[in-house]
Short mmCIF file of C-alpha atoms in Angstrom, two decimals:
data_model
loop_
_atom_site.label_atom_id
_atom_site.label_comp_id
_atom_site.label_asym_id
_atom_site.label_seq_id
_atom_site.Cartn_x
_atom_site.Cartn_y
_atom_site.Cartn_z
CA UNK J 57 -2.28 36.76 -0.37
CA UNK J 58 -0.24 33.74 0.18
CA UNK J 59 2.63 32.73 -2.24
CA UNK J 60 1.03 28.75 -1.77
CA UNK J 61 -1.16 27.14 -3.81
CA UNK J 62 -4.78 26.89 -1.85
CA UNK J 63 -4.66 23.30 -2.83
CA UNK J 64 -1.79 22.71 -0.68
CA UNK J 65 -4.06 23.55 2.18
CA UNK J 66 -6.15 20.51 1.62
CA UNK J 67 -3.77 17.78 1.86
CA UNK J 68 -1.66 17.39 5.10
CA UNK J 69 2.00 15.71 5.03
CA UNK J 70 2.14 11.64 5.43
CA UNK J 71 2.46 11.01 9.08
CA UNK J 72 4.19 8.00 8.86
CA UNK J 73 7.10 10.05 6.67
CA UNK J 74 6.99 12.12 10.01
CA UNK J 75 6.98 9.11 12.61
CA UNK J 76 10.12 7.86 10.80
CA UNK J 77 11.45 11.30 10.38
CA UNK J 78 11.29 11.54 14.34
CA UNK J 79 12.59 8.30 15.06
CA UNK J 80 15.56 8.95 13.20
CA UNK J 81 16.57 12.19 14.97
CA UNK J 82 15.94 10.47 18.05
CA UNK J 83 18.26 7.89 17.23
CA UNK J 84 21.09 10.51 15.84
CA UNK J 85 20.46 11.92 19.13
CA UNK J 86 22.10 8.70 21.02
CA UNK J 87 18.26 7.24 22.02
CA UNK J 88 17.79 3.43 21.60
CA UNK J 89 14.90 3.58 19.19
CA UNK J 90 13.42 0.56 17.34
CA UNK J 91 11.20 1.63 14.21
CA UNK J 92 8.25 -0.38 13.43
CA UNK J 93 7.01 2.31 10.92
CA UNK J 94 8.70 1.92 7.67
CA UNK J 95 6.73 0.12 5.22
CA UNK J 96 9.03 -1.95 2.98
CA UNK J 97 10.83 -5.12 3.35
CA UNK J 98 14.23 -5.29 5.38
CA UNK J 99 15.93 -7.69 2.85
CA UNK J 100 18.29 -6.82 0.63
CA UNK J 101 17.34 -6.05 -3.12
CA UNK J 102 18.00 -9.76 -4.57
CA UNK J 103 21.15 -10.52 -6.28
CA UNK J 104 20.07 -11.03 -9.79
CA UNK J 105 18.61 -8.26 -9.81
CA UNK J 106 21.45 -6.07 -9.15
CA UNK J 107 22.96 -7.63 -11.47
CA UNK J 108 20.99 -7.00 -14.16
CA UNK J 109 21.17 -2.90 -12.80
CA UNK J 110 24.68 -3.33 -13.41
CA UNK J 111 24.60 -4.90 -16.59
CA UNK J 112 22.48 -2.01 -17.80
CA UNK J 113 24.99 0.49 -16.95
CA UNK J 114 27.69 -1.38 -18.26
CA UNK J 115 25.82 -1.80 -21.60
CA UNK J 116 25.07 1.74 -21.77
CA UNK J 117 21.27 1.53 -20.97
CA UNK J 118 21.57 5.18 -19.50
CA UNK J 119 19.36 7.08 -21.81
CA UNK J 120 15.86 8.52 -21.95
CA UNK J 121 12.79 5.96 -22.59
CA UNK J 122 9.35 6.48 -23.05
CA UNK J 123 7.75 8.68 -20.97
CA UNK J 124 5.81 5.48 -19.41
CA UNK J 125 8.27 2.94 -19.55
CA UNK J 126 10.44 1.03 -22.08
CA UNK J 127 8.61 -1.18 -24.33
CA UNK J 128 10.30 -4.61 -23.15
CA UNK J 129 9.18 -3.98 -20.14
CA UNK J 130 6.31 -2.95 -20.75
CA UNK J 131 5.86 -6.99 -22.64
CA UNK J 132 7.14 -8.41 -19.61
CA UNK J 133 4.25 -6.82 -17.63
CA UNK J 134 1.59 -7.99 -19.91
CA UNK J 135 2.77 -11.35 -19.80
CA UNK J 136 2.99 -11.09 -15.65
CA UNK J 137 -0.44 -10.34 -16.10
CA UNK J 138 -1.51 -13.03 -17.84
CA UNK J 139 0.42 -15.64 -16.30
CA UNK J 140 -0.36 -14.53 -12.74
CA UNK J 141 -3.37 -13.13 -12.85
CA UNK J 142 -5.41 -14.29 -15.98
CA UNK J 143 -5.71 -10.27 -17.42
CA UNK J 144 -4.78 -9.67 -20.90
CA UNK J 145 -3.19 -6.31 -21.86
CA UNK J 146 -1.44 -5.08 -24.61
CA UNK J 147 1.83 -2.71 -24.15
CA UNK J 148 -0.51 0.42 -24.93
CA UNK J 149 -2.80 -0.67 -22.29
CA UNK J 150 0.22 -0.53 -19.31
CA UNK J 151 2.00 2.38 -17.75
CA UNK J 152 5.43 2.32 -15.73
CA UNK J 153 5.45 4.61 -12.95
CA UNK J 154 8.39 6.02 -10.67
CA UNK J 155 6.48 3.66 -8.02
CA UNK J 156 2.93 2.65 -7.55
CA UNK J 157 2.13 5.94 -5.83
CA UNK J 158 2.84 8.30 -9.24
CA UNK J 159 0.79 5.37 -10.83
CA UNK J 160 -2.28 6.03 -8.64
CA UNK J 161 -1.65 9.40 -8.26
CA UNK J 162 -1.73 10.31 -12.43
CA UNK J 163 -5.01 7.82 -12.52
CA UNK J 164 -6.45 10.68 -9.98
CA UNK J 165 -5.33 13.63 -11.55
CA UNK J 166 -6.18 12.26 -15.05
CA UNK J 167 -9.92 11.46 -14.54
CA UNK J 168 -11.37 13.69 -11.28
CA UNK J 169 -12.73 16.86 -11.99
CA UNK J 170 -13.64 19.11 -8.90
CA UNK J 171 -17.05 17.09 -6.68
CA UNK J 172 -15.82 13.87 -7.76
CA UNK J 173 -15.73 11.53 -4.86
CA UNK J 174 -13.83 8.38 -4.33
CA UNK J 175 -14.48 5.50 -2.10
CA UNK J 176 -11.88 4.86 0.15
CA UNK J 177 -12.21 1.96 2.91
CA UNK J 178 -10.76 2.99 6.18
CA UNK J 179 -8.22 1.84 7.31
CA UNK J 180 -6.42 3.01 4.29
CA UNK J 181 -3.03 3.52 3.14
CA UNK J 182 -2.44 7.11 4.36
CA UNK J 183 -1.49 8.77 0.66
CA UNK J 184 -5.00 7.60 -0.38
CA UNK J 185 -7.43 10.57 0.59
CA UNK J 186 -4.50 13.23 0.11
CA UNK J 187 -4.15 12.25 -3.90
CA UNK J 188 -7.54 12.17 -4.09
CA UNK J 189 -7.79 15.62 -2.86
CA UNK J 190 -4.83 17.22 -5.02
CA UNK J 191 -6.73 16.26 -7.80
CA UNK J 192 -9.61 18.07 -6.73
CA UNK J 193 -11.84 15.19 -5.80
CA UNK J 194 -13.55 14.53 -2.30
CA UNK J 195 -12.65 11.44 -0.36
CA UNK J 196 -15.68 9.27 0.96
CA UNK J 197 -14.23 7.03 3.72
CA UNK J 198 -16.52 3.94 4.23
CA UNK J 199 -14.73 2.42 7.21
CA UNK J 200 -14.65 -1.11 8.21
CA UNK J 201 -14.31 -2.85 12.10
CA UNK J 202 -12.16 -5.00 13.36
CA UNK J 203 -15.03 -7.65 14.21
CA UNK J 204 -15.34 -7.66 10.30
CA UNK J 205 -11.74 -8.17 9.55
CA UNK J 206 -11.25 -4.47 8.51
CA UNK J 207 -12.84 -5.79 5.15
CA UNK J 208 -15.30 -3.56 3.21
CA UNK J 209 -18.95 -5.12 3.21
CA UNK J 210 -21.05 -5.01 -0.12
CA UNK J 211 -23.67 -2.67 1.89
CA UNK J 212 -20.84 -0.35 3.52
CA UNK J 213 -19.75 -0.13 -0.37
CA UNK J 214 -22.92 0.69 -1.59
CA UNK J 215 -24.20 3.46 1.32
CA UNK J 216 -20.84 4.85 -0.01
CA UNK J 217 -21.80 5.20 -3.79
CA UNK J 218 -23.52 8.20 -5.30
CA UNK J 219 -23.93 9.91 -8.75
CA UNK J 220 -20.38 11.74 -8.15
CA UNK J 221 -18.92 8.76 -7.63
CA UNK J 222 -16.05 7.95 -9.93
CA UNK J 223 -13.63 5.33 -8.41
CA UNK J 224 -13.14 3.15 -5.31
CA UNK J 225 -9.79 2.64 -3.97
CA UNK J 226 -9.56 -1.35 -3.14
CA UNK J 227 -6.45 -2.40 -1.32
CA UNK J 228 -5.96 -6.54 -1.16
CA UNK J 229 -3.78 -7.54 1.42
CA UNK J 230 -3.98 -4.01 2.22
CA UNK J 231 -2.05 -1.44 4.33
CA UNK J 232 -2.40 -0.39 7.35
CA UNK J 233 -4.26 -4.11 8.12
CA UNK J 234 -2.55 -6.43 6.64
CA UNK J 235 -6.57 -7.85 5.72
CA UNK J 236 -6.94 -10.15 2.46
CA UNK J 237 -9.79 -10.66 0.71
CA UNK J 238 -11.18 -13.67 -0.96
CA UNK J 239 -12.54 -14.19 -3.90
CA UNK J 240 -16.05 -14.46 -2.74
CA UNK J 241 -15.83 -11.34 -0.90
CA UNK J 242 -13.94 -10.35 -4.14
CA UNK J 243 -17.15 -11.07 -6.40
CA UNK J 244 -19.34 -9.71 -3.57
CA UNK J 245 -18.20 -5.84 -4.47
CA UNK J 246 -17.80 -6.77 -7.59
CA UNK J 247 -20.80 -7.24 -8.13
CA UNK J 248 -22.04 -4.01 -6.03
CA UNK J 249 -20.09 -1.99 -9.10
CA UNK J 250 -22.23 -3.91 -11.85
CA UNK J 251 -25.10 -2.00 -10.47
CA UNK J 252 -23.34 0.79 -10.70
CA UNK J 253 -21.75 0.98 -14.43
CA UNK J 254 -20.86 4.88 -13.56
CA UNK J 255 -17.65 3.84 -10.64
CA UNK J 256 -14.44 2.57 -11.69
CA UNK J 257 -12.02 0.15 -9.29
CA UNK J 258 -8.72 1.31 -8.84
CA UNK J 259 -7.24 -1.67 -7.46
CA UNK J 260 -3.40 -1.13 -5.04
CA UNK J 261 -2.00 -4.97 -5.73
CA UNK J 262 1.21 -3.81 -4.34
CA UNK J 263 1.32 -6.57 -1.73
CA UNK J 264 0.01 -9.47 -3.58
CA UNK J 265 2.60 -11.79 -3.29
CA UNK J 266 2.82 -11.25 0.54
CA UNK J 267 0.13 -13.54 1.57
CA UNK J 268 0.28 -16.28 4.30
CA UNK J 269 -1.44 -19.39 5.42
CA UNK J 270 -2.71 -20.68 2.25
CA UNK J 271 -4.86 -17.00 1.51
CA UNK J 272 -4.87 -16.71 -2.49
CA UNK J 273 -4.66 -13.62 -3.84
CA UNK J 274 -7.23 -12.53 -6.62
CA UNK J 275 -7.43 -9.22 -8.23
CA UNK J 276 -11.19 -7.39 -9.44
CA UNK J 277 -11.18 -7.83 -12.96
CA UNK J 278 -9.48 -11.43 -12.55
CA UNK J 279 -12.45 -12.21 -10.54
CA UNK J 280 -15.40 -10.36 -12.34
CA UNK J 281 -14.21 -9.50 -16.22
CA UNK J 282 -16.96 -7.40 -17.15
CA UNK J 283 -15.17 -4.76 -15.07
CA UNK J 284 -12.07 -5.28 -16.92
CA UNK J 285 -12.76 -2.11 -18.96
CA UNK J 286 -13.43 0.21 -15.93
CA UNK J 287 -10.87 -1.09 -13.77
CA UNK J 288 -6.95 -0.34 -13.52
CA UNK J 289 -4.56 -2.80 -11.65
CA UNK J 290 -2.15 -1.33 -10.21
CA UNK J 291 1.39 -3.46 -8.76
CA UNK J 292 5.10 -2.74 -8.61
CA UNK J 293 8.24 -4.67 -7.69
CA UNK J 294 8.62 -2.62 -4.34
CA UNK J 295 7.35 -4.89 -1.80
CA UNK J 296 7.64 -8.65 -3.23
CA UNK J 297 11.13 -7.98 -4.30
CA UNK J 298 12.37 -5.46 -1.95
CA UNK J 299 13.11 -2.87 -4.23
CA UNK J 300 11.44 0.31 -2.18
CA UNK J 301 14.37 2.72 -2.96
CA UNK J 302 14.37 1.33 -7.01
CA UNK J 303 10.91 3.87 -7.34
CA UNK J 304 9.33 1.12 -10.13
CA UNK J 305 5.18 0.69 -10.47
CA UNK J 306 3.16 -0.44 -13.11
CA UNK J 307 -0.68 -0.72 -13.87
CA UNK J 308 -2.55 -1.99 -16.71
CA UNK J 309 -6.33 -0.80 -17.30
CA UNK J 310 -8.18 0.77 -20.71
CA UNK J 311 -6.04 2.04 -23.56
CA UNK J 312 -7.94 5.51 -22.89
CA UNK J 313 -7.56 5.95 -19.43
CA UNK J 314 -3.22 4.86 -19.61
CA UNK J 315 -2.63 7.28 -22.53
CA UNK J 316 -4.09 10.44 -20.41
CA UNK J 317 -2.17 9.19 -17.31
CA UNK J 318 0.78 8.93 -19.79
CA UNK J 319 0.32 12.63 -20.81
CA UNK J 320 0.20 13.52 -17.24
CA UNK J 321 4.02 11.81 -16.89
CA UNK J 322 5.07 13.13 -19.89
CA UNK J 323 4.89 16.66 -18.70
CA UNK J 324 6.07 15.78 -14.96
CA UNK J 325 8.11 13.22 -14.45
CA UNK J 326 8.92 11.90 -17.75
CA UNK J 327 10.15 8.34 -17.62
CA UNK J 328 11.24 6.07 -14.42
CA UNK J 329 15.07 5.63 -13.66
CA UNK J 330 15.75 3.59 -17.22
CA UNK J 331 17.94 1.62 -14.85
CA UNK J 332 15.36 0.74 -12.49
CA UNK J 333 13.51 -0.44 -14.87
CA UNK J 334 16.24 -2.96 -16.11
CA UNK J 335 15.80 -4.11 -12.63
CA UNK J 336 12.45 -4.33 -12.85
CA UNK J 337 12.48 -6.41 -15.96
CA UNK J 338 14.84 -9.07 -14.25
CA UNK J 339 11.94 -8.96 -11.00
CA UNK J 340 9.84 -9.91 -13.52
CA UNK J 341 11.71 -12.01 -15.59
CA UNK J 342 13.90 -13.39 -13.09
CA UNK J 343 14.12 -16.33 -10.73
CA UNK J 344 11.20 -15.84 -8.23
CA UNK J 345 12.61 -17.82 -5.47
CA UNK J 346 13.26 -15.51 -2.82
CA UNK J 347 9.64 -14.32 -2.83
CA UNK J 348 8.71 -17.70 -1.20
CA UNK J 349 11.53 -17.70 0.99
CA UNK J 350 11.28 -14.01 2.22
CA UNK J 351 7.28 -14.98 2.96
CA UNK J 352 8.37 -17.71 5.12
CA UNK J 353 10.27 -15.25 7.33
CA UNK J 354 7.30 -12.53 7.37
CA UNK J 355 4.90 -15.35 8.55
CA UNK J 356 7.09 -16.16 10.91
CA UNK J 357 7.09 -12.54 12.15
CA UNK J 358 4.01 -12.00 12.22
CA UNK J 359 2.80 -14.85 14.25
CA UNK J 360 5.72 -13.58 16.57
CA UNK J 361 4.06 -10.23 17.01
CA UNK J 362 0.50 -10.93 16.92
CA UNK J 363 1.72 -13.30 19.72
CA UNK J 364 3.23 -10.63 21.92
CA UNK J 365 0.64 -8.11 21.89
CA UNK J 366 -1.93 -10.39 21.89
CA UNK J 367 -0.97 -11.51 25.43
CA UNK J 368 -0.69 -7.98 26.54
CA UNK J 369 -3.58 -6.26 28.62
CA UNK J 370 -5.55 -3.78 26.94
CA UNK J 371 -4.44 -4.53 23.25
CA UNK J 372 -6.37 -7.41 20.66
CA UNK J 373 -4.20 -7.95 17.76
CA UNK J 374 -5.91 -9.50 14.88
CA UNK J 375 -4.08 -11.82 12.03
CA UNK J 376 -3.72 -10.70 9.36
CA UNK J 377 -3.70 -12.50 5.56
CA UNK J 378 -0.93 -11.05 4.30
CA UNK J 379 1.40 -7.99 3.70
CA UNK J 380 3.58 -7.08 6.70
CA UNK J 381 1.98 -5.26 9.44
CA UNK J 382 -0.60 -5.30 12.44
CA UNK J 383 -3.17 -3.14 13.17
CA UNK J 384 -4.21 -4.44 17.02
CA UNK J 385 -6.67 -1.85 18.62
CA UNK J 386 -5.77 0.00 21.89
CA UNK J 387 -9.23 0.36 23.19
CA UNK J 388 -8.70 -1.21 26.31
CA UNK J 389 -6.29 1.46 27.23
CA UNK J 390 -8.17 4.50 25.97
CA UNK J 391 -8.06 6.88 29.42
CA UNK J 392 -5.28 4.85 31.28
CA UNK J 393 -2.05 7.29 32.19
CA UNK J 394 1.44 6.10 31.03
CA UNK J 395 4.38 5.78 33.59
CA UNK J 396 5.69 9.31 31.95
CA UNK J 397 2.40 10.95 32.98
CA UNK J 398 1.18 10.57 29.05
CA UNK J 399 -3.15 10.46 29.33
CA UNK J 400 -3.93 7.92 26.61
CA UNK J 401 -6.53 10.15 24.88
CA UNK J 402 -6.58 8.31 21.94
CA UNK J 403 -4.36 6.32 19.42
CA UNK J 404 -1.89 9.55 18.63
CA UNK J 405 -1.51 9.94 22.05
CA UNK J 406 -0.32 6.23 22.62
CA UNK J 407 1.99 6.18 19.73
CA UNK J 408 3.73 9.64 20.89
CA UNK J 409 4.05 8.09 24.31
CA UNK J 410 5.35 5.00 23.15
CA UNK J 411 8.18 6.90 21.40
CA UNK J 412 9.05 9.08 23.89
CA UNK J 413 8.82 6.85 26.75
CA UNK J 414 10.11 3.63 25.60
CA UNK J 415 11.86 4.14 22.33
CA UNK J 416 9.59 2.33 19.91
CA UNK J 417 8.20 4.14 17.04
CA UNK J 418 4.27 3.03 15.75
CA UNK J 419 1.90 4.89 13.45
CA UNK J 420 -0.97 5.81 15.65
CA UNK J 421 -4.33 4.74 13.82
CA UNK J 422 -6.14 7.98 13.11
CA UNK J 423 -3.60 8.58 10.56
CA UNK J 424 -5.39 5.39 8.33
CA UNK J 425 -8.81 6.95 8.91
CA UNK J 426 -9.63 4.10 12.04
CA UNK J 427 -9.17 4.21 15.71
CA UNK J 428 -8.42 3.17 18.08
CA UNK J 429 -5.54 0.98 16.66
CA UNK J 430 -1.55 1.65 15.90
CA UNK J 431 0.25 -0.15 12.85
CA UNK J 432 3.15 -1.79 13.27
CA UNK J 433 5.29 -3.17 10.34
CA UNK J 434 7.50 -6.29 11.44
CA UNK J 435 9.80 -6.16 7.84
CA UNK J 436 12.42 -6.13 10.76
CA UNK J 437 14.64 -8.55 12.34
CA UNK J 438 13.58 -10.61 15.46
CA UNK J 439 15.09 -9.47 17.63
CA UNK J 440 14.13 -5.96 17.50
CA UNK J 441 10.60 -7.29 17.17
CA UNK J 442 11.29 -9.56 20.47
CA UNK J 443 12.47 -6.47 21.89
CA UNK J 444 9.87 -3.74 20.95
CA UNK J 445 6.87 -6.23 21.97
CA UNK J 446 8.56 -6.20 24.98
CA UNK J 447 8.81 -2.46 25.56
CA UNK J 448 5.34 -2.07 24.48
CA UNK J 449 4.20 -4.41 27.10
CA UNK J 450 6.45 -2.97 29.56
CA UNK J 451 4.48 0.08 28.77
CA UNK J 452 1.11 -1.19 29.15
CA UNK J 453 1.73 -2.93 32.38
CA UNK J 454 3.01 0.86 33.99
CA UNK J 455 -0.17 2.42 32.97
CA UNK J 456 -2.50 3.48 35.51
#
């Protein structure tokens, strides 16, 4: 008998964790690598909030809160809420998370019992269909096309639904695509859940303030309110105020449905960092100005790199909305041989070619559930993007 858990058998490890992973101990190993497979924001935390961090430390803010965050932040999160996105929530309806990931992941293993499935629209966000599965459930991946914008369609959404169903994950701008939805394509699953009072929408907002050429952002139950009571919105300070390493998420949704996840945290992790969450409450609180300017750099970025490998043979790179990737497809080289002798099977095999050959490090596409594509996130200078699009064509053109 083995000492592990079965359950550990269904979920595999995130493979862009291991892309990075690799990339770094090619670089300690004296290679020229350029990573385009980290997924956060290369700007520094801003200054105010460090400052606050400090303050807290100095004030002796040290000590335990509640298990799901600190009640004053906890006000300042209902009252992003309703200033941002027209929700109303009281403090017991919000939970605090040690990032958006423990958020989602206590919603899971709070409310699936074993045979519950869970939409999830491919591409997806790789952690997706592995939570799902740790709480027992069964991913259903409905997956989208690049013709469509990688955007679910009310009839892919409901050929996904069935009497087990219990949530569906809905990512806006989302990861690995980058795709934004509007608010009529907003209402349009919206209103594929009103015939369906049995699903709940567990919406990732984690890149909402990432959004470029004039896309507005608009959440589920900001867009269809009868849903308000089966849906939890999920955000966090990670992304729009580059605070990855601070580990801060929030969600608001039904009283019911935050005090179980709250049990859940209370016996794991108990509260977030009580300092990070200081930080948080000066994100939130705080001047908002470098969100705009940061955006202006990321748009710039991406036009850069949807550019680049646009112009390449073999590779269509779509624009995306918002966040800060691209997910162009490779189907043009499926079958082709690299210059190292690498036959371009599929996406995996492109991305582990691409590494070895040339130094760049992408997340192939079968990791988000859709091929055949690569992500790449540009939250890195311009140069290294200037450079990397360069290898990467480099590398196309020596195919055969």
């Amino acid at each position: 008998m083995s000492f592990l858990s079965a359950t550990l058998s269904r979920v595999k490890p995130s493979p862009t964790i291991a892309i990075s992973a690799r990339a770094r101990e090619m670089k300690a190993a004296g290679h020229d690598v350029i990573a385009l497979s980290a997924g956060e924001p290369d700007f520094d935390t801003p200054d105010t909030i460090k400052a606050a961090a400090k303050a807290a430390i100095d004030a002796g803010h040290t000590k335990y809160t509640d298990p799901d965050g600190m009640p004053r932040l906890k006000t300042a999160i209902c009252a992003k809420f309703r200033r941002e996105n027209g929700l109303d929530y009281t403090e017991k309806q919000i939970s605090v998370g040690t990032g958006g990931k423990q958020i989602l992941y206590n919603a899971l293993m709070a409310t699936l019992n074993p045979g519950d499935e869970v939409v999830i629209p491919a591409p997806y966000w790789v952690s997706y269909p592995d939570m799902v599965l740790l709480a027992a459930g069964t991913p259903v991946i409905a997956k989208t096309t690049l013709e469509d914008g990688f955007k679910l369609s009310p009839a892919g959404l409901e050929a996904a639904i069935t009497e087990r169903t219990k949530w569906i994950i809905f990512n806006s701008p989302g990861n690995p695509s980058g795709a934004g939805y509007t608010w009529d394509e907003v209402k349009a699953l919206c209103d594929v859940l009103m015939r369906h009072p049995h699903v709940w929408m567990m919406t990732d907002d984690i890149y909402e303030h990432l959004a470029y050429d004039g896309f507005e952002f608009c959440t589920p139950a900001q867009v269809e309110p009868r849903l308000h009571e089966r849906t939890l919105t999920v955000n966090g300070v990670s992304k729009a105020h580059a605070m990855t390493g601070w580990r801060i998420g929030y969600a608001g949704g039904p009283e019911p449905l935050i005090a179980a996840m709250r049990k859940i945290q209370s016996q794991s992790t108990s509260n977030p960092c009580t300092i990070s969450q200081w930080a948080a409450l000066e994100a939130l609180e705080g001047p908002q100005d470098h969100i705009a300017a940061n955006n202006a750099v990321f748009k710039r970025r991406r036009d850069l790199v949807v550019s680049r490998l646009n112009a390449i043979d073999g590779i269509t790179c779509p624009t995306p909305e918002g966040a800060f990737y691209v997910y162009p497809s490779i189907a043009g080289l499926i079958g082709r041989t690299s210059a190292g002798g690498t036959v371009i099977a599929d996406d995996e095999a492109f991305a582990t070619a691409l590494l070895e050959e040339t130094g760049v490090a992408v997340v192939f596409g079968a990791a988000f559930g859709l091929s055949p594509n690569f992500r790449v996130s540009y939250a890195t200078s311009d140069a290294a993007l200037e450079e990397a699009c360069a290898r990467i064509a480099t590398f196309c053109a020596g195919m055969t």
